[in-house]
Amino acid sequence: MKHISVALCLVISATSVSAQETEEDRGLSLMERGAQMLMEGLMREMEPAMEGLQDMAEEFGPALRDFTAQMGPALRDLLEEVEDWSVYHPPEILENGDIIIRRKTPQELKVEPDPDAQIDI
């Protein structure tokens, strides 16, 4: 549906040249006017989504502030305790809700990375 409205805006702008003022009188070229119409159409279509995002931010904002206030100091302490995160596996959530972070075994640390998977810069 969005593609149809964008295409329709472009067709309308291209076919209405005779009904519009000349390029010098308007101050905008046909391409500039078409781009302006395209942007106006996109903004109209995005308006409901942007309003939804604003509503969601208003709804979740207080909860995120509370989470940051409560967990911020604990996360900061954890980051200060761990010197090298590469020696740990990603966190796991157990069935009882506990979150654990397992340390890698010496054998897992000795495994060399696959050279084909690396990207040369």
JSON list of C-alpha atoms in Angstrom, two decimals:
[
{"chain": "A", "resi": 1, "resn": "MET", "atom": "CA", "xyz": [0.00, 0.00, 0.00]},
{"chain": "A", "resi": 2, "resn": "LYS", "atom": "CA", "xyz": [2.86, 2.36, 0.83]},
{"chain": "A", "resi": 3, "resn": "HIS", "atom": "CA", "xyz": [4.51, 1.68, -2.53]},
{"chain": "A", "resi": 4, "resn": "ILE", "atom": "CA", "xyz": [1.27, 2.49, -4.33]},
{"chain": "A", "resi": 5, "resn": "SER", "atom": "CA", "xyz": [0.87, 5.83, -2.56]},
{"chain": "A", "resi": 6, "resn": "VAL", "atom": "CA", "xyz": [4.50, 6.77, -3.28]},
{"chain": "A", "resi": 7, "resn": "ALA", "atom": "CA", "xyz": [4.11, 5.83, -6.94]},
{"chain": "A", "resi": 8, "resn": "LEU", "atom": "CA", "xyz": [0.84, 7.76, -7.08]},
{"chain": "A", "resi": 9, "resn": "CYS", "atom": "CA", "xyz": [2.53, 10.89, -5.69]},
{"chain": "A", "resi": 10, "resn": "LEU", "atom": "CA", "xyz": [5.24, 10.65, -8.34]},
{"chain": "A", "resi": 11, "resn": "VAL", "atom": "CA", "xyz": [2.75, 10.12, -11.17]},
{"chain": "A", "resi": 12, "resn": "ILE", "atom": "CA", "xyz": [0.63, 13.05, -10.01]},
{"chain": "A", "resi": 13, "resn": "SER", "atom": "CA", "xyz": [3.67, 15.31, -9.81]},
{"chain": "A", "resi": 14, "resn": "ALA", "atom": "CA", "xyz": [4.83, 14.28, -13.28]},
{"chain": "A", "resi": 15, "resn": "THR", "atom": "CA", "xyz": [1.42, 14.70, -14.97]},
{"chain": "A", "resi": 16, "resn": "SER", "atom": "CA", "xyz": [0.46, 17.99, -13.34]},
{"chain": "A", "resi": 17, "resn": "VAL", "atom": "CA", "xyz": [3.28, 20.04, -14.89]},
{"chain": "A", "resi": 18, "resn": "SER", "atom": "CA", "xyz": [0.92, 21.95, -17.19]},
{"chain": "A", "resi": 19, "resn": "ALA", "atom": "CA", "xyz": [-1.35, 22.96, -14.30]},
{"chain": "A", "resi": 20, "resn": "GLN", "atom": "CA", "xyz": [1.53, 24.27, -12.20]},
{"chain": "A", "resi": 21, "resn": "GLU", "atom": "CA", "xyz": [3.42, 27.51, -12.45]},
{"chain": "A", "resi": 22, "resn": "THR", "atom": "CA", "xyz": [6.67, 27.63, -14.36]},
{"chain": "A", "resi": 23, "resn": "GLU", "atom": "CA", "xyz": [9.90, 26.60, -12.65]},
{"chain": "A", "resi": 24, "resn": "GLU", "atom": "CA", "xyz": [11.07, 30.19, -12.25]},
{"chain": "A", "resi": 25, "resn": "ASP", "atom": "CA", "xyz": [7.78, 31.33, -10.67]},
{"chain": "A", "resi": 26, "resn": "ARG", "atom": "CA", "xyz": [7.70, 28.52, -8.12]},
{"chain": "A", "resi": 27, "resn": "GLY", "atom": "CA", "xyz": [11.32, 28.54, -7.06]},
{"chain": "A", "resi": 28, "resn": "LEU", "atom": "CA", "xyz": [11.36, 24.70, -7.05]},
{"chain": "A", "resi": 29, "resn": "SER", "atom": "CA", "xyz": [12.27, 22.40, -9.90]},
{"chain": "A", "resi": 30, "resn": "LEU", "atom": "CA", "xyz": [9.98, 19.54, -10.83]},
{"chain": "A", "resi": 31, "resn": "MET", "atom": "CA", "xyz": [12.37, 17.07, -9.16]},
{"chain": "A", "resi": 32, "resn": "GLU", "atom": "CA", "xyz": [12.44, 19.14, -5.97]},
{"chain": "A", "resi": 33, "resn": "ARG", "atom": "CA", "xyz": [8.64, 19.36, -5.88]},
{"chain": "A", "resi": 34, "resn": "GLY", "atom": "CA", "xyz": [8.36, 15.60, -6.49]},
{"chain": "A", "resi": 35, "resn": "ALA", "atom": "CA", "xyz": [10.82, 14.91, -3.68]},
{"chain": "A", "resi": 36, "resn": "GLN", "atom": "CA", "xyz": [8.88, 17.28, -1.41]},
{"chain": "A", "resi": 37, "resn": "MET", "atom": "CA", "xyz": [5.60, 15.50, -2.20]},
{"chain": "A", "resi": 38, "resn": "LEU", "atom": "CA", "xyz": [7.26, 12.14, -1.57]},
{"chain": "A", "resi": 39, "resn": "MET", "atom": "CA", "xyz": [8.53, 13.26, 1.83]},
{"chain": "A", "resi": 40, "resn": "GLU", "atom": "CA", "xyz": [5.14, 14.73, 2.77]},
{"chain": "A", "resi": 41, "resn": "GLY", "atom": "CA", "xyz": [3.46, 11.44, 1.85]},
{"chain": "A", "resi": 42, "resn": "LEU", "atom": "CA", "xyz": [5.97, 9.41, 3.85]},
{"chain": "A", "resi": 43, "resn": "MET", "atom": "CA", "xyz": [5.52, 11.67, 6.86]},
{"chain": "A", "resi": 44, "resn": "ARG", "atom": "CA", "xyz": [1.72, 11.27, 6.69]},
{"chain": "A", "resi": 45, "resn": "GLU", "atom": "CA", "xyz": [2.07, 7.49, 6.56]},
{"chain": "A", "resi": 46, "resn": "MET", "atom": "CA", "xyz": [4.60, 7.41, 9.41]},
{"chain": "A", "resi": 47, "resn": "GLU", "atom": "CA", "xyz": [2.59, 9.69, 11.72]},
{"chain": "A", "resi": 48, "resn": "PRO", "atom": "CA", "xyz": [0.52, 6.88, 13.37]},
{"chain": "A", "resi": 49, "resn": "ALA", "atom": "CA", "xyz": [3.65, 4.80, 13.98]},
{"chain": "A", "resi": 50, "resn": "MET", "atom": "CA", "xyz": [5.46, 7.78, 15.52]},
{"chain": "A", "resi": 51, "resn": "GLU", "atom": "CA", "xyz": [2.49, 8.46, 17.81]},
{"chain": "A", "resi": 52, "resn": "GLY", "atom": "CA", "xyz": [2.58, 4.79, 18.84]},
{"chain": "A", "resi": 53, "resn": "LEU", "atom": "CA", "xyz": [6.28, 5.06, 19.68]},
{"chain": "A", "resi": 54, "resn": "GLN", "atom": "CA", "xyz": [5.63, 8.15, 21.77]},
{"chain": "A", "resi": 55, "resn": "ASP", "atom": "CA", "xyz": [2.84, 6.37, 23.66]},
{"chain": "A", "resi": 56, "resn": "MET", "atom": "CA", "xyz": [5.10, 3.37, 24.25]},
{"chain": "A", "resi": 57, "resn": "ALA", "atom": "CA", "xyz": [7.93, 5.61, 25.51]},
{"chain": "A", "resi": 58, "resn": "GLU", "atom": "CA", "xyz": [5.54, 7.29, 27.93]},
{"chain": "A", "resi": 59, "resn": "GLU", "atom": "CA", "xyz": [4.33, 3.88, 29.13]},
{"chain": "A", "resi": 60, "resn": "PHE", "atom": "CA", "xyz": [7.72, 2.21, 29.57]},
{"chain": "A", "resi": 61, "resn": "GLY", "atom": "CA", "xyz": [9.76, 5.27, 30.54]},
{"chain": "A", "resi": 62, "resn": "PRO", "atom": "CA", "xyz": [9.08, 5.11, 34.30]},
{"chain": "A", "resi": 63, "resn": "ALA", "atom": "CA", "xyz": [9.75, 1.36, 34.41]},
{"chain": "A", "resi": 64, "resn": "LEU", "atom": "CA", "xyz": [13.09, 1.81, 32.61]},
{"chain": "A", "resi": 65, "resn": "ARG", "atom": "CA", "xyz": [14.09, 4.60, 35.01]},
{"chain": "A", "resi": 66, "resn": "ASP", "atom": "CA", "xyz": [13.23, 2.37, 37.98]},
{"chain": "A", "resi": 67, "resn": "PHE", "atom": "CA", "xyz": [15.19, -0.54, 36.49]},
{"chain": "A", "resi": 68, "resn": "THR", "atom": "CA", "xyz": [18.22, 1.69, 35.92]},
{"chain": "A", "resi": 69, "resn": "ALA", "atom": "CA", "xyz": [18.02, 3.11, 39.44]},
{"chain": "A", "resi": 70, "resn": "GLN", "atom": "CA", "xyz": [17.83, -0.36, 41.02]},
{"chain": "A", "resi": 71, "resn": "MET", "atom": "CA", "xyz": [20.13, -2.38, 38.76]},
{"chain": "A", "resi": 72, "resn": "GLY", "atom": "CA", "xyz": [22.63, 0.31, 37.77]},
{"chain": "A", "resi": 73, "resn": "PRO", "atom": "CA", "xyz": [24.82, 0.04, 40.88]},
{"chain": "A", "resi": 74, "resn": "ALA", "atom": "CA", "xyz": [24.74, -3.77, 40.79]},
{"chain": "A", "resi": 75, "resn": "LEU", "atom": "CA", "xyz": [25.73, -3.86, 37.12]},
{"chain": "A", "resi": 76, "resn": "ARG", "atom": "CA", "xyz": [28.49, -1.33, 37.72]},
{"chain": "A", "resi": 77, "resn": "ASP", "atom": "CA", "xyz": [29.87, -3.50, 40.55]},
{"chain": "A", "resi": 78, "resn": "LEU", "atom": "CA", "xyz": [29.74, -6.59, 38.32]},
{"chain": "A", "resi": 79, "resn": "LEU", "atom": "CA", "xyz": [31.60, -4.79, 35.54]},
{"chain": "A", "resi": 80, "resn": "GLU", "atom": "CA", "xyz": [34.31, -3.76, 38.00]},
{"chain": "A", "resi": 81, "resn": "GLU", "atom": "CA", "xyz": [34.70, -7.35, 39.27]},
{"chain": "A", "resi": 82, "resn": "VAL", "atom": "CA", "xyz": [35.13, -8.99, 35.85]},
{"chain": "A", "resi": 83, "resn": "GLU", "atom": "CA", "xyz": [38.37, -8.11, 34.13]},
{"chain": "A", "resi": 84, "resn": "ASP", "atom": "CA", "xyz": [38.01, -10.19, 30.95]},
{"chain": "A", "resi": 85, "resn": "TRP", "atom": "CA", "xyz": [34.54, -11.14, 29.68]},
{"chain": "A", "resi": 86, "resn": "SER", "atom": "CA", "xyz": [36.03, -13.39, 26.98]},
{"chain": "A", "resi": 87, "resn": "VAL", "atom": "CA", "xyz": [36.75, -16.09, 29.60]},
{"chain": "A", "resi": 88, "resn": "TYR", "atom": "CA", "xyz": [33.01, -16.50, 30.29]},
{"chain": "A", "resi": 89, "resn": "HIS", "atom": "CA", "xyz": [30.13, -18.09, 28.38]},
{"chain": "A", "resi": 90, "resn": "PRO", "atom": "CA", "xyz": [27.05, -15.99, 27.62]},
{"chain": "A", "resi": 91, "resn": "PRO", "atom": "CA", "xyz": [24.56, -15.79, 30.51]},
{"chain": "A", "resi": 92, "resn": "GLU", "atom": "CA", "xyz": [22.02, -18.61, 30.87]},
{"chain": "A", "resi": 93, "resn": "ILE", "atom": "CA", "xyz": [18.59, -18.46, 32.48]},
{"chain": "A", "resi": 94, "resn": "LEU", "atom": "CA", "xyz": [17.77, -21.62, 34.42]},
{"chain": "A", "resi": 95, "resn": "GLU", "atom": "CA", "xyz": [14.25, -23.05, 34.74]},
{"chain": "A", "resi": 96, "resn": "ASN", "atom": "CA", "xyz": [13.93, -21.61, 38.26]},
{"chain": "A", "resi": 97, "resn": "GLY", "atom": "CA", "xyz": [14.72, -18.12, 36.94]},
{"chain": "A", "resi": 98, "resn": "ASP", "atom": "CA", "xyz": [18.31, -17.94, 38.16]},
{"chain": "A", "resi": 99, "resn": "ILE", "atom": "CA", "xyz": [20.81, -16.37, 35.78]},
{"chain": "A", "resi": 100, "resn": "ILE", "atom": "CA", "xyz": [24.26, -17.90, 35.68]},
{"chain": "A", "resi": 101, "resn": "ILE", "atom": "CA", "xyz": [27.44, -16.96, 33.86]},
{"chain": "A", "resi": 102, "resn": "ARG", "atom": "CA", "xyz": [29.74, -19.97, 33.44]},
{"chain": "A", "resi": 103, "resn": "ARG", "atom": "CA", "xyz": [33.49, -19.58, 33.23]},
{"chain": "A", "resi": 104, "resn": "LYS", "atom": "CA", "xyz": [35.09, -21.30, 30.23]},
{"chain": "A", "resi": 105, "resn": "THR", "atom": "CA", "xyz": [37.27, -24.30, 30.89]},
{"chain": "A", "resi": 106, "resn": "PRO", "atom": "CA", "xyz": [41.01, -24.14, 30.06]},
{"chain": "A", "resi": 107, "resn": "GLN", "atom": "CA", "xyz": [40.35, -26.45, 27.09]},
{"chain": "A", "resi": 108, "resn": "GLU", "atom": "CA", "xyz": [37.69, -24.06, 25.75]},
{"chain": "A", "resi": 109, "resn": "LEU", "atom": "CA", "xyz": [40.08, -21.14, 26.12]},
{"chain": "A", "resi": 110, "resn": "LYS", "atom": "CA", "xyz": [42.80, -22.93, 24.11]},
{"chain": "A", "resi": 111, "resn": "VAL", "atom": "CA", "xyz": [40.55, -23.40, 21.07]},
{"chain": "A", "resi": 112, "resn": "GLU", "atom": "CA", "xyz": [41.88, -21.19, 18.28]},
{"chain": "A", "resi": 113, "resn": "PRO", "atom": "CA", "xyz": [39.35, -19.15, 16.29]},
{"chain": "A", "resi": 114, "resn": "ASP", "atom": "CA", "xyz": [38.63, -20.24, 12.73]},
{"chain": "A", "resi": 115, "resn": "PRO", "atom": "CA", "xyz": [40.88, -18.11, 10.46]},
{"chain": "A", "resi": 116, "resn": "ASP", "atom": "CA", "xyz": [38.30, -18.31, 7.64]},
{"chain": "A", "resi": 117, "resn": "ALA", "atom": "CA", "xyz": [35.70, -16.66, 9.90]},
{"chain": "A", "resi": 118, "resn": "GLN", "atom": "CA", "xyz": [37.90, -13.60, 10.51]},
{"chain": "A", "resi": 119, "resn": "ILE", "atom": "CA", "xyz": [37.72, -10.52, 8.37]},
{"chain": "A", "resi": 120, "resn": "ASP", "atom": "CA", "xyz": [40.89, -8.76, 7.26]},
{"chain": "A", "resi": 121, "resn": "ILE", "atom": "CA", "xyz": [40.70, -5.01, 7.54]}
]
